[in-house]
Short mmCIF file of N, CA and C in Angstrom, two decimals:
data_model
loop_
_atom_site.label_atom_id
_atom_site.label_comp_id
_atom_site.label_asym_id
_atom_site.label_seq_id
_atom_site.Cartn_x
_atom_site.Cartn_y
_atom_site.Cartn_z
N MET C 1 57.83 -93.43 -26.57
CA MET C 1 58.27 -92.21 -25.89
C MET C 1 57.86 -90.99 -26.71
N GLY C 2 57.42 -89.95 -26.07
CA GLY C 2 57.01 -88.75 -26.76
C GLY C 2 58.22 -87.90 -27.14
N LEU C 3 57.93 -86.71 -27.55
CA LEU C 3 59.00 -85.79 -27.98
C LEU C 3 59.83 -85.34 -26.78
N GLU C 4 61.11 -85.24 -26.98
CA GLU C 4 62.02 -84.76 -25.92
C GLU C 4 62.68 -83.46 -26.38
N ALA C 5 62.67 -82.46 -25.49
CA ALA C 5 63.26 -81.18 -25.82
C ALA C 5 63.89 -80.59 -24.55
N TRP C 6 64.93 -79.77 -24.74
CA TRP C 6 65.61 -79.19 -23.57
C TRP C 6 66.31 -77.91 -23.95
N TYR C 7 66.59 -77.05 -22.92
CA TYR C 7 67.39 -75.87 -23.15
C TYR C 7 68.82 -76.29 -23.38
N MET C 8 69.49 -75.65 -24.35
CA MET C 8 70.83 -76.03 -24.73
C MET C 8 71.89 -75.27 -23.91
N ASP C 9 73.04 -75.92 -23.79
CA ASP C 9 74.21 -75.23 -23.20
C ASP C 9 74.82 -74.35 -24.29
N SER C 10 75.84 -73.59 -23.93
CA SER C 10 76.39 -72.65 -24.92
C SER C 10 77.76 -73.14 -25.45
N SER C 11 78.05 -74.42 -25.22
CA SER C 11 79.31 -75.00 -25.66
C SER C 11 79.38 -74.98 -27.19
N ASP C 12 80.61 -74.77 -27.70
CA ASP C 12 80.74 -74.83 -29.17
C ASP C 12 81.32 -76.18 -29.62
N GLU C 13 81.11 -77.16 -28.76
CA GLU C 13 81.42 -78.54 -29.11
C GLU C 13 80.64 -78.94 -30.33
N ASP C 14 81.00 -80.08 -30.90
CA ASP C 14 80.34 -80.65 -32.09
C ASP C 14 78.79 -80.48 -32.00
N GLN C 15 78.22 -79.87 -33.03
CA GLN C 15 76.76 -79.56 -33.07
C GLN C 15 75.88 -80.83 -32.94
N ARG C 16 76.48 -82.00 -33.23
CA ARG C 16 75.69 -83.25 -33.23
C ARG C 16 75.58 -83.84 -31.83
N LYS C 17 76.29 -83.29 -30.86
CA LYS C 17 76.17 -83.76 -29.47
C LYS C 17 74.88 -83.27 -28.84
N LEU C 18 74.57 -83.80 -27.66
CA LEU C 18 73.27 -83.49 -26.98
C LEU C 18 73.14 -82.01 -26.58
N HIS C 19 74.20 -81.42 -26.08
CA HIS C 19 74.20 -80.02 -25.60
C HIS C 19 73.13 -79.77 -24.55
N ARG C 20 73.05 -80.66 -23.58
CA ARG C 20 72.17 -80.47 -22.43
C ARG C 20 72.88 -79.65 -21.38
N LEU C 21 72.12 -78.88 -20.64
CA LEU C 21 72.64 -78.19 -19.45
C LEU C 21 72.78 -79.25 -18.36
N ASN C 22 73.55 -78.93 -17.32
CA ASN C 22 73.69 -79.83 -16.18
C ASN C 22 73.33 -79.05 -14.93
N PRO C 23 72.22 -79.34 -14.21
CA PRO C 23 71.27 -80.38 -14.58
C PRO C 23 70.44 -80.02 -15.82
N ASN C 24 69.92 -81.07 -16.43
CA ASN C 24 69.09 -80.88 -17.64
C ASN C 24 67.88 -79.98 -17.35
N GLN C 25 67.55 -79.11 -18.32
CA GLN C 25 66.34 -78.27 -18.20
C GLN C 25 65.38 -78.65 -19.32
N PRO C 26 64.49 -79.61 -19.05
CA PRO C 26 63.58 -80.06 -20.10
C PRO C 26 62.58 -78.99 -20.52
N VAL C 27 62.09 -79.08 -21.73
CA VAL C 27 61.06 -78.17 -22.25
C VAL C 27 59.86 -79.00 -22.62
N SER C 28 58.70 -78.63 -22.12
CA SER C 28 57.48 -79.44 -22.37
C SER C 28 56.89 -79.16 -23.75
N LEU C 29 56.02 -80.09 -24.16
CA LEU C 29 55.30 -79.93 -25.41
C LEU C 29 54.45 -78.66 -25.35
N GLU C 30 53.87 -78.38 -24.18
CA GLU C 30 53.07 -77.18 -23.98
C GLU C 30 53.88 -75.89 -24.24
N GLU C 31 55.12 -75.87 -23.72
CA GLU C 31 55.96 -74.72 -23.93
C GLU C 31 56.29 -74.55 -25.43
N LEU C 32 56.53 -75.69 -26.11
CA LEU C 32 56.80 -75.63 -27.55
C LEU C 32 55.57 -75.13 -28.30
N GLN C 33 54.39 -75.54 -27.91
CA GLN C 33 53.16 -75.11 -28.56
C GLN C 33 52.98 -73.60 -28.41
N LYS C 34 53.39 -73.05 -27.26
CA LYS C 34 53.33 -71.59 -27.10
C LYS C 34 54.20 -70.86 -28.09
N LEU C 35 55.25 -71.56 -28.56
CA LEU C 35 56.14 -70.96 -29.58
C LEU C 35 55.62 -71.24 -31.02
N GLY C 36 54.50 -71.97 -31.07
CA GLY C 36 53.91 -72.28 -32.40
C GLY C 36 54.45 -73.58 -33.00
N VAL C 37 55.15 -74.37 -32.17
CA VAL C 37 55.74 -75.65 -32.65
C VAL C 37 54.74 -76.76 -32.26
N PHE C 38 54.32 -77.52 -33.26
CA PHE C 38 53.34 -78.61 -33.03
C PHE C 38 53.92 -79.97 -33.41
N TYR C 39 53.39 -80.99 -32.75
CA TYR C 39 54.00 -82.33 -32.84
C TYR C 39 52.93 -83.41 -32.89
N TRP C 40 53.24 -84.46 -33.72
CA TRP C 40 52.42 -85.65 -33.75
C TRP C 40 53.38 -86.83 -33.72
N LYS C 41 52.95 -87.93 -33.07
CA LYS C 41 53.69 -89.20 -33.13
C LYS C 41 52.92 -90.15 -34.03
N LEU C 42 53.59 -90.61 -35.08
CA LEU C 42 52.94 -91.51 -36.04
C LEU C 42 53.72 -92.80 -36.22
N ASP C 43 53.17 -93.73 -36.95
CA ASP C 43 53.84 -94.99 -37.24
C ASP C 43 54.56 -94.86 -38.58
N ALA C 44 55.87 -94.61 -38.55
CA ALA C 44 56.60 -94.35 -39.81
C ALA C 44 56.70 -95.61 -40.67
N ASP C 45 56.47 -96.77 -40.11
CA ASP C 45 56.57 -97.99 -40.92
C ASP C 45 55.43 -98.08 -41.93
N ILE C 46 54.35 -97.35 -41.70
CA ILE C 46 53.19 -97.43 -42.62
C ILE C 46 52.93 -96.08 -43.26
N TYR C 47 53.96 -95.22 -43.37
CA TYR C 47 53.73 -93.85 -43.84
C TYR C 47 53.02 -93.77 -45.21
N GLU C 48 53.25 -94.79 -46.05
CA GLU C 48 52.66 -94.73 -47.39
C GLU C 48 51.15 -94.93 -47.38
N THR C 49 50.64 -95.58 -46.34
CA THR C 49 49.18 -95.87 -46.28
C THR C 49 48.54 -95.39 -45.01
N ASP C 50 49.25 -94.63 -44.21
CA ASP C 50 48.79 -94.26 -42.84
C ASP C 50 47.61 -93.28 -42.90
N PRO C 51 46.41 -93.71 -42.46
CA PRO C 51 45.25 -92.83 -42.49
C PRO C 51 45.42 -91.59 -41.57
N GLU C 52 46.19 -91.75 -40.50
CA GLU C 52 46.42 -90.62 -39.58
C GLU C 52 47.25 -89.52 -40.30
N LEU C 53 48.27 -89.92 -41.01
CA LEU C 53 49.06 -88.96 -41.81
C LEU C 53 48.20 -88.32 -42.86
N GLU C 54 47.41 -89.15 -43.56
CA GLU C 54 46.52 -88.62 -44.60
C GLU C 54 45.59 -87.55 -44.00
N LYS C 55 45.05 -87.82 -42.83
CA LYS C 55 44.10 -86.88 -42.19
C LYS C 55 44.84 -85.56 -41.86
N ILE C 56 46.05 -85.64 -41.31
CA ILE C 56 46.83 -84.44 -40.98
C ILE C 56 47.09 -83.65 -42.25
N ARG C 57 47.52 -84.37 -43.34
CA ARG C 57 47.81 -83.70 -44.59
C ARG C 57 46.58 -82.97 -45.14
N LYS C 58 45.41 -83.65 -45.05
CA LYS C 58 44.17 -83.08 -45.55
C LYS C 58 43.77 -81.87 -44.71
N ASP C 59 43.77 -82.07 -43.37
CA ASP C 59 43.36 -80.97 -42.43
C ASP C 59 44.24 -79.74 -42.58
N GLN C 60 45.56 -79.96 -42.78
CA GLN C 60 46.50 -78.83 -42.82
C GLN C 60 46.74 -78.34 -44.21
N GLY C 61 46.25 -79.04 -45.25
CA GLY C 61 46.45 -78.62 -46.63
C GLY C 61 47.84 -78.92 -47.16
N TYR C 62 48.52 -79.93 -46.60
CA TYR C 62 49.88 -80.31 -47.05
C TYR C 62 49.76 -81.15 -48.33
N SER C 63 49.72 -80.43 -49.47
CA SER C 63 49.50 -81.14 -50.74
C SER C 63 50.82 -81.68 -51.35
N TYR C 64 51.95 -81.02 -51.01
CA TYR C 64 53.24 -81.45 -51.57
C TYR C 64 53.95 -82.35 -50.56
N MET C 65 54.67 -83.36 -51.10
CA MET C 65 55.47 -84.22 -50.23
C MET C 65 56.67 -84.72 -51.00
N ASP C 66 57.82 -84.73 -50.36
CA ASP C 66 58.94 -85.50 -50.90
C ASP C 66 59.74 -86.08 -49.76
N ILE C 67 60.75 -86.87 -50.07
CA ILE C 67 61.52 -87.55 -49.02
C ILE C 67 63.00 -87.25 -49.25
N ILE C 68 63.70 -86.89 -48.20
CA ILE C 68 65.11 -86.55 -48.28
C ILE C 68 65.85 -87.48 -47.32
N SER C 69 66.95 -88.08 -47.81
CA SER C 69 67.85 -88.86 -46.95
C SER C 69 69.09 -88.00 -46.69
N ILE C 70 69.40 -87.77 -45.44
CA ILE C 70 70.55 -86.95 -45.12
C ILE C 70 71.63 -87.88 -44.54
N HIS C 71 72.56 -88.22 -45.40
CA HIS C 71 73.66 -89.09 -45.08
C HIS C 71 74.76 -88.84 -46.12
N LYS C 72 76.00 -88.98 -45.73
CA LYS C 72 77.08 -88.61 -46.65
C LYS C 72 77.07 -89.38 -47.95
N ASP C 73 76.50 -90.61 -47.96
CA ASP C 73 76.48 -91.38 -49.19
C ASP C 73 75.23 -91.13 -50.03
N LYS C 74 74.26 -90.39 -49.45
CA LYS C 74 72.97 -90.23 -50.13
C LYS C 74 72.68 -88.79 -50.60
N LEU C 75 73.25 -87.83 -49.93
CA LEU C 75 72.94 -86.44 -50.20
C LEU C 75 74.10 -85.73 -50.91
N PRO C 76 73.90 -85.27 -52.15
CA PRO C 76 74.96 -84.54 -52.80
C PRO C 76 75.36 -83.27 -52.01
N ASN C 77 76.62 -82.90 -52.00
CA ASN C 77 77.15 -81.76 -51.23
C ASN C 77 76.75 -81.84 -49.75
N TYR C 78 76.88 -83.03 -49.20
CA TYR C 78 76.47 -83.32 -47.84
C TYR C 78 77.00 -82.34 -46.79
N GLU C 79 78.34 -82.15 -46.77
CA GLU C 79 78.94 -81.29 -45.74
C GLU C 79 78.43 -79.86 -45.85
N GLU C 80 78.35 -79.39 -47.11
CA GLU C 80 77.88 -78.01 -47.40
C GLU C 80 76.43 -77.83 -46.95
N LYS C 81 75.58 -78.85 -47.24
CA LYS C 81 74.20 -78.78 -46.89
C LYS C 81 74.02 -78.78 -45.35
N LEU C 82 74.79 -79.62 -44.65
CA LEU C 82 74.70 -79.64 -43.20
C LEU C 82 75.05 -78.28 -42.61
N LYS C 83 76.08 -77.66 -43.14
CA LYS C 83 76.49 -76.31 -42.66
C LYS C 83 75.33 -75.34 -42.89
N MET C 84 74.74 -75.40 -44.07
CA MET C 84 73.64 -74.50 -44.42
C MET C 84 72.44 -74.72 -43.49
N PHE C 85 72.08 -75.98 -43.25
CA PHE C 85 70.94 -76.31 -42.38
C PHE C 85 71.15 -75.79 -40.96
N PHE C 86 72.44 -75.72 -40.54
CA PHE C 86 72.74 -75.35 -39.15
C PHE C 86 72.90 -73.82 -39.00
N GLU C 87 72.88 -73.09 -40.09
CA GLU C 87 72.87 -71.61 -39.98
C GLU C 87 71.52 -71.19 -39.42
N GLU C 88 71.50 -70.28 -38.44
CA GLU C 88 70.24 -69.82 -37.88
C GLU C 88 69.44 -69.07 -38.97
N HIS C 89 68.19 -69.48 -39.19
CA HIS C 89 67.42 -68.88 -40.30
C HIS C 89 65.91 -68.94 -39.99
N LEU C 90 65.16 -68.32 -40.88
CA LEU C 90 63.70 -68.47 -40.85
C LEU C 90 63.17 -68.69 -42.26
N HIS C 91 61.92 -69.09 -42.33
CA HIS C 91 61.26 -69.26 -43.63
C HIS C 91 59.99 -68.43 -43.63
N LEU C 92 59.48 -68.16 -44.83
CA LEU C 92 58.23 -67.42 -44.99
C LEU C 92 57.03 -68.34 -44.87
N ASP C 93 57.29 -69.65 -44.83
CA ASP C 93 56.21 -70.64 -44.66
C ASP C 93 56.56 -71.57 -43.53
N ASP C 94 55.56 -72.31 -43.01
CA ASP C 94 55.83 -73.31 -41.99
C ASP C 94 56.78 -74.35 -42.51
N GLU C 95 57.59 -74.92 -41.61
CA GLU C 95 58.47 -76.03 -41.99
C GLU C 95 57.87 -77.27 -41.35
N ILE C 96 57.57 -78.27 -42.20
CA ILE C 96 56.93 -79.50 -41.71
C ILE C 96 57.83 -80.66 -42.04
N ARG C 97 58.24 -81.41 -41.01
CA ARG C 97 59.14 -82.55 -41.21
C ARG C 97 58.63 -83.78 -40.44
N TYR C 98 58.71 -84.92 -41.11
CA TYR C 98 58.30 -86.18 -40.54
C TYR C 98 59.46 -87.15 -40.66
N ILE C 99 59.98 -87.61 -39.53
CA ILE C 99 61.16 -88.48 -39.52
C ILE C 99 60.72 -89.95 -39.81
N LEU C 100 61.17 -90.47 -40.92
CA LEU C 100 60.83 -91.84 -41.32
C LEU C 100 61.86 -92.83 -40.85
N ASP C 101 63.08 -92.34 -40.60
CA ASP C 101 64.13 -93.24 -40.16
C ASP C 101 65.28 -92.39 -39.60
N GLY C 102 66.08 -93.00 -38.72
CA GLY C 102 67.19 -92.27 -38.16
C GLY C 102 66.73 -91.22 -37.15
N GLN C 103 67.60 -90.27 -36.87
CA GLN C 103 67.23 -89.20 -35.90
C GLN C 103 68.01 -87.92 -36.21
N ALA C 104 67.53 -86.83 -35.62
CA ALA C 104 68.12 -85.50 -35.90
C ALA C 104 67.63 -84.53 -34.81
N TYR C 105 68.13 -83.31 -34.91
CA TYR C 105 67.71 -82.23 -33.98
C TYR C 105 67.22 -81.05 -34.75
N PHE C 106 66.14 -80.44 -34.23
CA PHE C 106 65.77 -79.08 -34.62
C PHE C 106 66.03 -78.21 -33.38
N ASP C 107 66.70 -77.09 -33.58
CA ASP C 107 66.92 -76.12 -32.51
C ASP C 107 66.04 -74.91 -32.83
N VAL C 108 65.28 -74.42 -31.86
CA VAL C 108 64.47 -73.25 -32.07
C VAL C 108 64.76 -72.22 -30.96
N ARG C 109 64.55 -70.96 -31.27
CA ARG C 109 64.74 -69.90 -30.27
C ARG C 109 63.45 -69.66 -29.51
N ASN C 110 63.52 -69.45 -28.21
CA ASN C 110 62.32 -69.06 -27.49
C ASN C 110 62.25 -67.55 -27.43
N LYS C 111 61.25 -66.99 -26.71
CA LYS C 111 61.09 -65.55 -26.67
C LYS C 111 62.27 -64.82 -26.05
N GLU C 112 62.96 -65.52 -25.15
CA GLU C 112 64.12 -64.87 -24.51
C GLU C 112 65.39 -65.15 -25.25
N GLU C 113 65.28 -65.65 -26.51
CA GLU C 113 66.43 -65.92 -27.37
C GLU C 113 67.24 -67.14 -26.93
N ARG C 114 66.72 -67.95 -26.03
CA ARG C 114 67.46 -69.15 -25.66
C ARG C 114 67.18 -70.26 -26.67
N TRP C 115 68.22 -71.05 -26.93
CA TRP C 115 68.06 -72.22 -27.84
C TRP C 115 67.38 -73.35 -27.10
N ILE C 116 66.42 -73.93 -27.77
CA ILE C 116 65.77 -75.18 -27.30
C ILE C 116 66.09 -76.26 -28.35
N ARG C 117 66.64 -77.36 -27.90
CA ARG C 117 66.96 -78.50 -28.80
C ARG C 117 65.79 -79.48 -28.74
N ILE C 118 65.29 -79.87 -29.93
CA ILE C 118 64.20 -80.83 -30.02
C ILE C 118 64.74 -82.09 -30.73
N ALA C 119 64.73 -83.21 -29.96
CA ALA C 119 65.24 -84.47 -30.48
C ALA C 119 64.15 -85.13 -31.33
N MET C 120 64.46 -85.37 -32.58
CA MET C 120 63.50 -85.96 -33.51
C MET C 120 63.92 -87.41 -33.80
N ARG C 121 62.97 -88.32 -33.60
CA ARG C 121 63.21 -89.74 -33.86
C ARG C 121 62.17 -90.25 -34.85
N LYS C 122 62.39 -91.48 -35.30
CA LYS C 122 61.49 -92.14 -36.24
C LYS C 122 60.04 -92.02 -35.73
N GLY C 123 59.13 -91.58 -36.57
CA GLY C 123 57.73 -91.44 -36.22
C GLY C 123 57.32 -90.03 -35.73
N ASP C 124 58.30 -89.14 -35.54
CA ASP C 124 58.03 -87.75 -35.08
C ASP C 124 57.70 -86.87 -36.26
N LEU C 125 56.54 -86.19 -36.21
CA LEU C 125 56.19 -85.17 -37.19
C LEU C 125 56.10 -83.84 -36.46
N ILE C 126 56.76 -82.85 -36.98
CA ILE C 126 56.81 -81.52 -36.31
C ILE C 126 56.52 -80.43 -37.32
N THR C 127 55.89 -79.37 -36.84
CA THR C 127 55.75 -78.17 -37.66
C THR C 127 56.36 -76.99 -36.92
N LEU C 128 57.19 -76.27 -37.60
CA LEU C 128 57.80 -75.03 -37.09
C LEU C 128 57.10 -73.87 -37.80
N PRO C 129 56.64 -72.88 -37.05
CA PRO C 129 55.89 -71.80 -37.69
C PRO C 129 56.75 -70.89 -38.55
N ALA C 130 56.19 -70.34 -39.60
CA ALA C 130 56.86 -69.35 -40.42
C ALA C 130 57.32 -68.21 -39.48
N GLY C 131 58.56 -67.75 -39.69
CA GLY C 131 59.06 -66.64 -38.90
C GLY C 131 59.85 -67.03 -37.64
N ILE C 132 59.86 -68.29 -37.27
CA ILE C 132 60.65 -68.69 -36.08
C ILE C 132 62.09 -68.90 -36.48
N TYR C 133 63.02 -68.39 -35.67
CA TYR C 133 64.44 -68.68 -35.94
C TYR C 133 64.72 -70.11 -35.50
N HIS C 134 65.38 -70.84 -36.38
CA HIS C 134 65.68 -72.23 -36.11
C HIS C 134 66.88 -72.72 -36.91
N ARG C 135 67.30 -73.93 -36.62
CA ARG C 135 68.36 -74.58 -37.37
C ARG C 135 68.18 -76.11 -37.23
N PHE C 136 68.88 -76.84 -38.05
CA PHE C 136 68.74 -78.30 -38.09
C PHE C 136 70.10 -78.96 -38.11
N THR C 137 70.23 -80.08 -37.43
CA THR C 137 71.46 -80.86 -37.52
C THR C 137 71.16 -82.33 -37.28
N LEU C 138 72.02 -83.19 -37.80
CA LEU C 138 71.97 -84.59 -37.46
C LEU C 138 72.52 -84.78 -36.07
N ASP C 139 72.26 -85.94 -35.48
CA ASP C 139 72.94 -86.27 -34.21
C ASP C 139 74.15 -87.11 -34.56
N GLU C 140 74.74 -87.78 -33.58
CA GLU C 140 75.99 -88.49 -33.82
C GLU C 140 75.83 -89.77 -34.65
N THR C 141 74.59 -90.17 -34.96
CA THR C 141 74.39 -91.31 -35.86
C THR C 141 74.59 -90.88 -37.31
N ASN C 142 74.60 -89.59 -37.58
CA ASN C 142 74.86 -89.03 -38.92
C ASN C 142 73.90 -89.52 -40.00
N TYR C 143 72.63 -89.74 -39.62
CA TYR C 143 71.67 -90.21 -40.63
C TYR C 143 70.24 -89.89 -40.20
N THR C 144 69.48 -89.37 -41.16
CA THR C 144 68.02 -89.34 -41.01
C THR C 144 67.38 -89.36 -42.36
N LYS C 145 66.19 -89.85 -42.41
CA LYS C 145 65.37 -89.85 -43.64
C LYS C 145 64.09 -89.15 -43.23
N ALA C 146 63.73 -88.10 -43.95
CA ALA C 146 62.60 -87.27 -43.55
C ALA C 146 61.68 -86.99 -44.70
N MET C 147 60.40 -86.95 -44.39
CA MET C 147 59.39 -86.51 -45.35
C MET C 147 59.26 -84.99 -45.12
N ARG C 148 59.31 -84.24 -46.28
CA ARG C 148 59.08 -82.80 -46.22
C ARG C 148 57.69 -82.52 -46.80
N LEU C 149 56.89 -81.85 -45.99
CA LEU C 149 55.51 -81.56 -46.41
C LEU C 149 55.35 -80.06 -46.62
N PHE C 150 54.46 -79.69 -47.51
CA PHE C 150 54.33 -78.31 -47.87
C PHE C 150 52.93 -78.00 -48.34
N VAL C 151 52.45 -76.80 -48.09
CA VAL C 151 51.16 -76.36 -48.63
C VAL C 151 51.47 -75.77 -50.02
N GLY C 152 50.94 -76.43 -51.04
CA GLY C 152 51.19 -75.93 -52.43
C GLY C 152 52.59 -76.24 -52.85
N GLU C 153 53.10 -75.44 -53.79
CA GLU C 153 54.45 -75.65 -54.33
C GLU C 153 55.50 -75.34 -53.27
N PRO C 154 56.50 -76.17 -53.16
CA PRO C 154 57.52 -75.93 -52.14
C PRO C 154 58.41 -74.71 -52.46
N VAL C 155 58.75 -74.00 -51.42
CA VAL C 155 59.70 -72.88 -51.56
C VAL C 155 60.81 -73.18 -50.56
N TRP C 156 62.03 -73.41 -51.07
CA TRP C 156 63.10 -73.87 -50.18
C TRP C 156 63.96 -72.69 -49.70
N LYS C 157 63.49 -71.47 -49.85
CA LYS C 157 64.30 -70.34 -49.50
C LYS C 157 64.40 -70.13 -47.99
N ALA C 158 65.62 -70.06 -47.50
CA ALA C 158 65.87 -69.76 -46.09
C ALA C 158 66.46 -68.37 -46.00
N TYR C 159 66.07 -67.62 -44.99
CA TYR C 159 66.60 -66.27 -44.76
C TYR C 159 67.41 -66.32 -43.47
N ASN C 160 68.73 -66.22 -43.62
CA ASN C 160 69.59 -66.29 -42.41
C ASN C 160 69.40 -65.08 -41.55
N ARG C 161 69.57 -65.30 -40.21
CA ARG C 161 69.50 -64.20 -39.30
C ARG C 161 70.63 -63.25 -39.56
N PRO C 162 70.44 -61.92 -39.50
CA PRO C 162 69.23 -61.21 -39.06
C PRO C 162 68.18 -61.08 -40.16
N ALA C 163 66.95 -61.34 -39.78
CA ALA C 163 65.82 -61.18 -40.70
C ALA C 163 64.62 -60.59 -39.92
N ASP C 164 64.99 -59.75 -38.96
CA ASP C 164 63.94 -59.22 -38.05
C ASP C 164 62.94 -58.29 -38.71
N ASP C 165 63.37 -57.71 -39.85
CA ASP C 165 62.43 -56.75 -40.48
C ASP C 165 61.49 -57.40 -41.47
N PHE C 166 61.54 -58.71 -41.61
CA PHE C 166 60.59 -59.41 -42.47
C PHE C 166 59.21 -59.36 -41.83
N ASP C 167 58.15 -59.12 -42.66
CA ASP C 167 56.78 -59.12 -42.14
C ASP C 167 56.45 -60.39 -41.37
N ILE C 168 56.92 -61.53 -41.90
CA ILE C 168 56.57 -62.84 -41.28
C ILE C 168 57.19 -62.90 -39.87
N ARG C 169 58.38 -62.30 -39.70
CA ARG C 169 59.03 -62.31 -38.38
C ARG C 169 58.23 -61.42 -37.41
N GLN C 170 57.81 -60.27 -37.88
CA GLN C 170 56.99 -59.35 -37.08
C GLN C 170 55.68 -60.04 -36.66
N LYS C 171 55.04 -60.73 -37.63
CA LYS C 171 53.79 -61.43 -37.32
C LYS C 171 54.04 -62.49 -36.31
N TYR C 172 55.12 -63.28 -36.48
CA TYR C 172 55.43 -64.35 -35.57
C TYR C 172 55.65 -63.78 -34.14
N MET C 173 56.43 -62.74 -34.01
CA MET C 173 56.73 -62.11 -32.72
C MET C 173 55.42 -61.60 -32.06
N ALA C 174 54.56 -61.04 -32.88
CA ALA C 174 53.26 -60.54 -32.39
C ALA C 174 52.40 -61.70 -31.89
N SER C 175 52.49 -62.84 -32.53
CA SER C 175 51.70 -63.99 -32.12
C SER C 175 52.11 -64.51 -30.76
N LEU C 176 53.33 -64.20 -30.35
CA LEU C 176 53.85 -64.68 -29.06
C LEU C 176 53.43 -63.76 -27.88
N GLN C 177 52.96 -62.57 -28.20
CA GLN C 177 52.65 -61.62 -27.14
C GLN C 177 51.64 -62.18 -26.16
N GLY C 178 50.66 -62.93 -26.64
CA GLY C 178 49.62 -63.46 -25.75
C GLY C 178 50.06 -64.65 -24.93
N SER C 179 51.18 -65.24 -25.28
CA SER C 179 51.55 -66.50 -24.60
C SER C 179 52.50 -66.29 -23.44
#
């Protein structure tokens, strides 16, 4: 199955729930691409030797890689980190994540400020463009293991909203004008 995404409801129920509208309003891969979000489906069981992953890393210049397990028994300051990941923020660089196990959600804002929830499962690789407002959460399974990819040295700095006056945010917004 390919990537699944949908417009979110405005309920303040547990962030790990689906938060689908009724009826569901799906969002296509094409719509996500217009926002600068790109997706690949890979075989996570062979990530250490996968030629397809190697090619993507080479083509995109993703020289840095590490692996993070997000689970209460594996991640120090787990609760605090989850809260931080779910704060609406942007980065000055693209965010690249490859789900090796478990599942999670990325939420991104569209041009009209609506939240789109992207369900990430094992084998999903996604890139979020620098300057896009987004947040991350686990689903109700409370576990994911993800590869973090980066061009050059990693910079883990997040800028919580409001960050509209950042150059990267202005550039990102300008890139949406044509779409």
